[in-house]
Tab-separated table of C-alpha atoms in Angstrom:
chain	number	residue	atom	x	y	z
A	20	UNK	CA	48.863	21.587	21.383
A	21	UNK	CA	47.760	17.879	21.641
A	22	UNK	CA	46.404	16.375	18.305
A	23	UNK	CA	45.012	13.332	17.041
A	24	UNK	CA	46.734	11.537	14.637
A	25	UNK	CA	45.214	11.514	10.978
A	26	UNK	CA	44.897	7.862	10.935
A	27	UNK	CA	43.242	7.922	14.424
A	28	UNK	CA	40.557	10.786	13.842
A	29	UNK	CA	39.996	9.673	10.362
A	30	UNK	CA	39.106	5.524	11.427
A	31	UNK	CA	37.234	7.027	14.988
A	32	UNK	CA	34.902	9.390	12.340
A	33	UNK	CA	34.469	6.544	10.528
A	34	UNK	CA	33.133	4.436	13.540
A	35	UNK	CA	30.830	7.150	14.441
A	36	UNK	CA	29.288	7.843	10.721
A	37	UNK	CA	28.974	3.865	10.937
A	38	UNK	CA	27.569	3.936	14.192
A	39	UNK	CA	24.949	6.895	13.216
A	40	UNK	CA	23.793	5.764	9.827
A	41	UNK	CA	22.988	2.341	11.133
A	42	UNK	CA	19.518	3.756	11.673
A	43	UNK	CA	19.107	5.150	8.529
A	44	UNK	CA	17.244	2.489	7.004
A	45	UNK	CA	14.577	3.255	9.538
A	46	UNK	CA	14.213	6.966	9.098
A	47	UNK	CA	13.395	5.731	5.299
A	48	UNK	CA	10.261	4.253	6.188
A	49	UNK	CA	9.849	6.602	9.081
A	50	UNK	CA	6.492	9.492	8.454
A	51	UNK	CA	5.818	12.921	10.515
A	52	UNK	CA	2.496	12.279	11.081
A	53	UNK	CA	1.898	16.037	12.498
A	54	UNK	CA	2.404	17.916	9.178
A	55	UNK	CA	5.697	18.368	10.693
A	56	UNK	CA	8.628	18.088	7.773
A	57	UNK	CA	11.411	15.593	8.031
A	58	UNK	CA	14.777	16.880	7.640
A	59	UNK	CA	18.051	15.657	6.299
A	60	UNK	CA	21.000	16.810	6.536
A	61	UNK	CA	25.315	15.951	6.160
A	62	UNK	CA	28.748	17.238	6.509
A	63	UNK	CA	32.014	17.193	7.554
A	64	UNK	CA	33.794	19.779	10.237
A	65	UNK	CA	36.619	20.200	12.778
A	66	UNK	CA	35.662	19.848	16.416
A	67	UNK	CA	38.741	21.202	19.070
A	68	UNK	CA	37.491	19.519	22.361
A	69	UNK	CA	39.756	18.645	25.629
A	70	UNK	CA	42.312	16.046	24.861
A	71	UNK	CA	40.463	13.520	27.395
A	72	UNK	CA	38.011	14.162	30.085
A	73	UNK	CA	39.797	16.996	32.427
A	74	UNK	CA	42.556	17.567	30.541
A	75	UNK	CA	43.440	21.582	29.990
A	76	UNK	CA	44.900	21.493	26.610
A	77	UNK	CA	43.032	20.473	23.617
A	78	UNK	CA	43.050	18.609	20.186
A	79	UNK	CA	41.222	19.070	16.958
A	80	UNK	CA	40.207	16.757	15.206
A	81	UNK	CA	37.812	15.936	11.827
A	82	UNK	CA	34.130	15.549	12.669
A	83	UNK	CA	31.109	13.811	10.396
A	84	UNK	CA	27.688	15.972	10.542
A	85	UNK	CA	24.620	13.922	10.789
A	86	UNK	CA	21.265	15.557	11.606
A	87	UNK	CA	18.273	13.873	10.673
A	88	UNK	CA	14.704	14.439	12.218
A	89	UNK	CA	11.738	12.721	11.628
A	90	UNK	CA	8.674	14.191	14.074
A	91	UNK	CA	7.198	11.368	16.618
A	92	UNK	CA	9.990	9.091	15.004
A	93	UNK	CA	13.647	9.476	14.839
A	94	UNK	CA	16.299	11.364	15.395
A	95	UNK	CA	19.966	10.797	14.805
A	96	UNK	CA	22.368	13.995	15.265
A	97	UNK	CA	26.696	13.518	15.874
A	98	UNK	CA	25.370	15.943	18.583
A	99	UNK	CA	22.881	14.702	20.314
A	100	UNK	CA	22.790	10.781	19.327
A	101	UNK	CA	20.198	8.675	18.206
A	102	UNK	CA	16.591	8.595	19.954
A	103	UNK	CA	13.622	6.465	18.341
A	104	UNK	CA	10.699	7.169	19.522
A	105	UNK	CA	8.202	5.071	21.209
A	106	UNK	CA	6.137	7.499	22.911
A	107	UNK	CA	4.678	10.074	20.784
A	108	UNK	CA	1.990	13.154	20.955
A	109	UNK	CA	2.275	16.630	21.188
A	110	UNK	CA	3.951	17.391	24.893
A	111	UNK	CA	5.848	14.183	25.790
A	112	UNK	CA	8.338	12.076	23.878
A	113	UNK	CA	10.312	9.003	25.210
A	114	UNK	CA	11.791	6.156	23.787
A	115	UNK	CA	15.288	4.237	23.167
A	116	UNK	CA	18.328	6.128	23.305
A	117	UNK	CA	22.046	5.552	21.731
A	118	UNK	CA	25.389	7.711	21.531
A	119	UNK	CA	28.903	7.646	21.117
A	120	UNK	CA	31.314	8.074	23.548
A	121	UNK	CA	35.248	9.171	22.904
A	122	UNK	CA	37.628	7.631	25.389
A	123	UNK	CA	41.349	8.792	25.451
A	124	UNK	CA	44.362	8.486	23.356
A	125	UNK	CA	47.936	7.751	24.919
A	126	UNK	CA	49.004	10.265	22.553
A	127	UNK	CA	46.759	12.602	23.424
A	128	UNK	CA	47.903	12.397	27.509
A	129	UNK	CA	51.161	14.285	27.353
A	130	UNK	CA	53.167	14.035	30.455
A	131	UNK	CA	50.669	11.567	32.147
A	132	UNK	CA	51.056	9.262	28.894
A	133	UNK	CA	52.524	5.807	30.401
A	134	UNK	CA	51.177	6.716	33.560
A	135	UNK	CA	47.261	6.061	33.316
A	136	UNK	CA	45.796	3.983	30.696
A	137	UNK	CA	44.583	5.393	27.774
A	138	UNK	CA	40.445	4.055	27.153
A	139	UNK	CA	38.781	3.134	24.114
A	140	UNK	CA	35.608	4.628	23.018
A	141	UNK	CA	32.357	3.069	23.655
A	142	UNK	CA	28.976	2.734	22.559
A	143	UNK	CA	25.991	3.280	25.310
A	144	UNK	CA	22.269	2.652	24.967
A	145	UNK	CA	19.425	3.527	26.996
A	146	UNK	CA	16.326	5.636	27.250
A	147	UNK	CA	15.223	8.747	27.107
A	148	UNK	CA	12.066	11.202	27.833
A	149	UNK	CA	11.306	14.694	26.484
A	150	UNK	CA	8.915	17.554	27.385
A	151	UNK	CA	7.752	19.932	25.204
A	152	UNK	CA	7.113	23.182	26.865
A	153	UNK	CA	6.323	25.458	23.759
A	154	UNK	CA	7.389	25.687	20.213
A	155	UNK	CA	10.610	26.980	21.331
A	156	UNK	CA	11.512	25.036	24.894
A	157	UNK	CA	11.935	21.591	25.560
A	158	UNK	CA	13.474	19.622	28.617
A	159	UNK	CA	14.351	16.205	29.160
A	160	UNK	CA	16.392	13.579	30.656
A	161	UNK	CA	18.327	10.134	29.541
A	162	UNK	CA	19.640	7.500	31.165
A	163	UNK	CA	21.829	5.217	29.873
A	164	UNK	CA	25.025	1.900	29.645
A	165	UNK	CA	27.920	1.175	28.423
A	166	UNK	CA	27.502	-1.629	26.116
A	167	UNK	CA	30.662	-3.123	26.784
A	168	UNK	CA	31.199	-2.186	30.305
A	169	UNK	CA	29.825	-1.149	33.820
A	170	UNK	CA	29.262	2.427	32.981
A	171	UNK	CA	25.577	4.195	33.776
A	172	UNK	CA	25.067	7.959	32.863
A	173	UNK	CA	22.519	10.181	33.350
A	174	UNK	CA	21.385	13.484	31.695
A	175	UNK	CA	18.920	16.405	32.507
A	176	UNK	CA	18.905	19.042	29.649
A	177	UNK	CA	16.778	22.212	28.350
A	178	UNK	CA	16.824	23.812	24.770
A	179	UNK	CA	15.912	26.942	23.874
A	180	UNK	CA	15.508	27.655	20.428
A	181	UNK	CA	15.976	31.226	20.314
A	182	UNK	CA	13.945	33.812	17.838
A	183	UNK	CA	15.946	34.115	14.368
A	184	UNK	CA	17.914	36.858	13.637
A	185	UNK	CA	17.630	37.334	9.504
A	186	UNK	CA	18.418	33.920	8.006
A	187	UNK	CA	20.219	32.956	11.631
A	188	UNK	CA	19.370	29.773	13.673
A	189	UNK	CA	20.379	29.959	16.958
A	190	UNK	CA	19.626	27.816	20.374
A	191	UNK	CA	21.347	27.357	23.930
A	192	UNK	CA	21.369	24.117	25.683
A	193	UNK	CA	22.047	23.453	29.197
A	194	UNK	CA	22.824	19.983	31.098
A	195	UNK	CA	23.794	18.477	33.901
A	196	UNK	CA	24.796	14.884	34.278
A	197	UNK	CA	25.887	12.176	36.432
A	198	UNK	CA	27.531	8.861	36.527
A	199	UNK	CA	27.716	5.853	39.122
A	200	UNK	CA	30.825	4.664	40.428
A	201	UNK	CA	31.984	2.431	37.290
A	202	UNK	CA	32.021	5.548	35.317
A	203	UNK	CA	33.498	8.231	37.735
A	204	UNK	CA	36.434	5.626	38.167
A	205	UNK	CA	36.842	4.724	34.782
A	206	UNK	CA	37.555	8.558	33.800
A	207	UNK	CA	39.002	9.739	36.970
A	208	UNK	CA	39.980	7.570	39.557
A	209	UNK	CA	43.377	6.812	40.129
A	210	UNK	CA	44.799	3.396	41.243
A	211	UNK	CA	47.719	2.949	43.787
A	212	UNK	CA	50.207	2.161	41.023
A	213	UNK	CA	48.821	5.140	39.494
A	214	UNK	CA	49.110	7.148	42.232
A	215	UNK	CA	52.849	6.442	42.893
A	216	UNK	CA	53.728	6.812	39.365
A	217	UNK	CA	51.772	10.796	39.481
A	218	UNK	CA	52.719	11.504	43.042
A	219	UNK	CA	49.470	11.951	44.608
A	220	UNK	CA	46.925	10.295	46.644
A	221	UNK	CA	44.770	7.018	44.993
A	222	UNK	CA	41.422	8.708	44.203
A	223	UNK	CA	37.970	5.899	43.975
A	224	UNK	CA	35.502	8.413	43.284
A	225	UNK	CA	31.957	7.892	44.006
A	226	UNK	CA	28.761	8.087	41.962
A	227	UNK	CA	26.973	11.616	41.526
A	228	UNK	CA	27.294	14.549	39.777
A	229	UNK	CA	29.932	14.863	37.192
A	230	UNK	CA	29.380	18.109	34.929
A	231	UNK	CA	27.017	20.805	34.067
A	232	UNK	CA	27.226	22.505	30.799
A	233	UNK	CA	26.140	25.518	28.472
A	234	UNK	CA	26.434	25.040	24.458
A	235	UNK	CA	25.784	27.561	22.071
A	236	UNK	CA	24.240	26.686	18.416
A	237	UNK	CA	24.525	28.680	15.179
A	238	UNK	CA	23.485	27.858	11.547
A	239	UNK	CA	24.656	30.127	9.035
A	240	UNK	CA	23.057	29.734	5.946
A	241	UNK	CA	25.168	29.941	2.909
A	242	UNK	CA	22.676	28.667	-0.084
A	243	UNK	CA	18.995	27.238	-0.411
A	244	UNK	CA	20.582	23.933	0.544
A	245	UNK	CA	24.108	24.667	2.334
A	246	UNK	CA	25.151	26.426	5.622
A	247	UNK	CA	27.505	26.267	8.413
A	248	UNK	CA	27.078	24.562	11.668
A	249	UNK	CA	28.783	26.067	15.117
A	250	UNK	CA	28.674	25.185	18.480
A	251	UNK	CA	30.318	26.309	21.066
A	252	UNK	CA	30.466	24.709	24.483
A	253	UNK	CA	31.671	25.275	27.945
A	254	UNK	CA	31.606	22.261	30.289
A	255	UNK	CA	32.384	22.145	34.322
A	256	UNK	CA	33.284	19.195	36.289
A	257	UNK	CA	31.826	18.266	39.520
A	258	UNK	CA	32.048	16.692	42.678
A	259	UNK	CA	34.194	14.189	42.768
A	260	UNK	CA	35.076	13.957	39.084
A	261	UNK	CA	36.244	17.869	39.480
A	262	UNK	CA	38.159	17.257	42.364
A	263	UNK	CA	40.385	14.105	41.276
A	264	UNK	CA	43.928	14.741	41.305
A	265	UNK	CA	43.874	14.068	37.510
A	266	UNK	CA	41.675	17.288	37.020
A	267	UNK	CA	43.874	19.526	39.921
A	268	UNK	CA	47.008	18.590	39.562
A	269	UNK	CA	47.516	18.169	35.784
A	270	UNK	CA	44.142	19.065	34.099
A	271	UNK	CA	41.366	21.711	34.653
A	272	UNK	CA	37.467	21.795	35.912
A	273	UNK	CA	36.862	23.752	32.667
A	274	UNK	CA	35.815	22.539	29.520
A	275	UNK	CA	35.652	24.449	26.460
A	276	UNK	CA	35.369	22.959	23.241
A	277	UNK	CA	34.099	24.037	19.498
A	278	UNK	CA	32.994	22.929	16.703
A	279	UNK	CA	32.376	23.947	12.520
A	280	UNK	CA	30.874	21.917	10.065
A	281	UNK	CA	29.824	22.756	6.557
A	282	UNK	CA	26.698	21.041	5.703
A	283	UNK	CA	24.115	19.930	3.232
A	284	UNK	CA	20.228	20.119	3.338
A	285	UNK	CA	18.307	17.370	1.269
């Protein structure tokens, strides 16, 4: 099994909990305006996700919890990113959108380490709009940058917040995104001194579709102001990011990855 190392995973948590709480400030002086109640909440978990983007082993690694949501405001989730919104009312939500993005590790790249490059994180910022259905269902879409870099995603997802069962909070999500051409090569193309290094054809993938995925979400209550967080998540790759001889050859189209956080309610 590939892991991070403890000085790696502890200083990228870091940058993400930095990252995240930068918009704290603003949720202060944020009000739901609906009758709606903010909520607040922290913690600190274990995530075991691929080791980089089509790999098909896996590393762990120590996760922050941040879930804060202020109705017709802000929201800012280590799931989900940060939205502020700009559009407001009962059905549809848009506004600004921000997340974090891991790269990959050379450590993490086993045989293939030395062979492709390893990629640092990165920050990307866009937009995003959200439809209420009902109470429980709600679809959207984002689309968003790399900061530092040529990088455009795009995202079309539906929750379902599924009746309780006892003290149980459970949802499923399903997405589907894409990427342009920057992207696609970034994570999977492969260049000619690549290619002779791994034995296989260059790949230059093209922009489109690049995975669809179905995650799971449990909170387990374990006090008036604690509980544990799950999700579990299974990710496919597509088109041409499924088919790169990074993913066939040495990784896998599946993506499985889960997470458990004990957190804290203000």
């Amino acid at each position: 099994m590939t892991r991070l190392s403890p000085t790696t995973g502890l200083l990228r948590c870091l940058v993400l909990s930095a990252c995240l709480l930068i918009g704290l400030p603003w949720a202060r002086h944020c009000r739901a305006d609906d009758g709606e109640q903010p909520t607040y909440a922290i913690g600190t978990g274990m995530e075991r996700m691929a080791a980089w983007p089509g790999a098909h082993d896996a590393r762990n690694q120590p996760i922050p919890f941040v879930d804060i949501e202020i109705p017709n405001c802000l929201s800012l989730s280590t799931l989900d990113g940060l939205q502020l919104d700009l559009i407001g009312g009962p059905v549809l939500h848009g506004g600004l959108y921000g997340d974090y993005q891991w790269g990959r590790d050379s450590e993490d790249l086993g045989v293939l380490r030395g062979r492709i490059a390893p990629l640092s994180p990165r920050l990307t910022s866009g937009g995003y709009l959200e439809w209420q259905l009902t109470k429980q269902v709600d679809v959207g879409t984002d689309l968003s940058h790399d900061i530092d870099g040529a990088g455009a995603y795009f995202d079309v997802y539906g929750e379902w917040d599924l009746p309780p069962i006892w003290l149980l909070q459970h949802s499923f999500e399903l997405r589907w995104q894409a990427m342009n051409g920057a992207a696609m090569d970034r994570f999977f193309g492969i260049t000619s001194a690549q290619a002779k290094g791994l034995a296989v054809p260059t790949w230059r993938p093209g922009a489109g579709s690049q995975s669809t995925s179905l995650e799971y979400d449990l909170f387990v209550p374990t006090s008036q102001h604690t509980g544990l967080a799950l999700a579990l998540s299974w990710e496919r790759l597509l088109g041409d990011a499924g088919s790169s001889p990074l993913v066939t050859r040495f990784g896998s189209r599946n993506q499985p990855s889960e997470s458990l956080a004990f957190v804290y309610h203000f």
